[in-house]
Amino acid sequence: MAKTTTATGLPKGFRDAGQGWPELARLPHPPHRLPFLGDVLGASRHTPLQDTLRYARALGPVFRRKAFGKEFVFVWGAREVADLADEARFAKHVGLGVANLRPVAGDGLFTAYNQEPNWQLAHDVLAPGFSREAMAGYHPMMLAVAGRLTDHWDRALAAGHAVDVPGDMTKLTLETIARTGFGHDFGSFERTRPHPFVTAMVGTLGYAQRLNTVPAPLARLLLRGAARRNAADIAYLNSTVDDLVARRRTAAGDGDLLDRMLATAHPVTGERLSARNVRRQVITFLVAGHETTSGALSFALHYLSRHPEIAARARAEVDAVWGDAESPGYDQVAKLRYVRRVLDESLRLWPTAPAYAREAVEDTVLAGEHPMRRGAWALVLTAMLHRDPEVWGPDAERFDPDRFEPGAVRSRAPHTFKPFGTGARACIGRQFALHEATLVLGLLLRRYTLVPDPAYRLRVTERLTLMPEGLRLRLERRPAPVGTGASAAVPDPPSAEPRCPVRRAGD
């Protein structure tokens, strides 16, 4: 069985930093702190992550923020984050934002507490579903869903319309995880509006985010209407998944994740997932399995549209590796090494899961400097770790896929790139997400030239995960590649895409 550290006997619910950090007063906090309200002056409840990035730059690698009587410690320095990755002393902490999702996801893989046995059971039962053999089996279905996306984009191009990148990437990734994992089709590309499942999912994520920004004693009053909508959203998610599972119980699938959940016993204990836990795992995969990947693809497409020389280099690689094959084989996707660097660099600047929490499983001292009691926790600010100038250089805000050239990767300290979390509780589906996203970027680069709106400036919307807001691109159809092998690479001439001289992270 996979090993994770448990932490039993700790108090339930939110644990204030004052309970676990004996020398909390030494940590800097934003200026102008108000009694009870805390560090709220100038803060936006809509962009708490981006606010925190601003404070991180001013306050340093370990700092604290207080809001409505709750105090949090944030960590982003490479040395401290590497120490928090020590599985002997630290484990995943189900932080406030994630805990707010437990009414819908319960003890699913993402939201389970370490001491809940269903996490270990589900992990061990489902891990083979992400083996290389299983991934190769998902590949044809990923191609089929990507074909629905390109058909949709071809129609938009023929009509002279720009495409809604975040909306279409959400459709793509929802259909991909639904088809590959659960044999279900939401019909997203046949709809003019998002599927109700997506609307309900966005509602639950937004409600969880709002709970973080409203004083707990007032939440029941101020969010009364939002709480009713959230209850309705959860009921819809539950009923959708219950119907999906009921259909599968009457007609076996082809060995996908749902079949594993329903039929596979733990290889050591012989235990099986309960019906209630199956529902929670399906919801977890449908939500987490598409929300973060759609954001990663959207950010990558934004940067490719703004950097034509990078898009040309990535496209030349696709043409060289895939040649004139109608569709790439599973092994050909892994050969798109530069396309993967584009994806990694997008995840560096905007990790769509922008933070994760770690708690001490014993009394310890973080990085030899900050005492922590057992149960004390910190929020690792991944989006700032990925911008640490001591790791990434003085141009850390610049988009540059060559940061992930093999020599550059080897030269960096471990634990400095963490878009999927860390340790035993890191994202179980990360290889699935990376294969899907690399495949889709390759297909889109081979088929289209991406034309940005010159007036657009990147805005990031926050709903626990991150997504570009209002991103629309125009498309130009490329001719089909001719020939195979390296000689088939046909990079676009410099004038094929509009140039953008600004290369900051927001462009």
Tab-separated table of C-alpha atoms in Angstrom, residues 80 112 197 270 357 374 448:
chain	number	residue	atom	x	y	z
A	80	GLU	CA	11.223	26.153	3.378
A	112	ALA	CA	-10.020	13.202	2.528
A	197	PHE	CA	-22.964	19.780	-14.373
A	270	GLY	CA	-9.847	-7.363	0.023
A	357	ALA	CA	-1.248	22.957	2.616
A	374	ARG	CA	2.353	18.978	15.920
A	448	TYR	CA	-4.321	26.397	-36.496
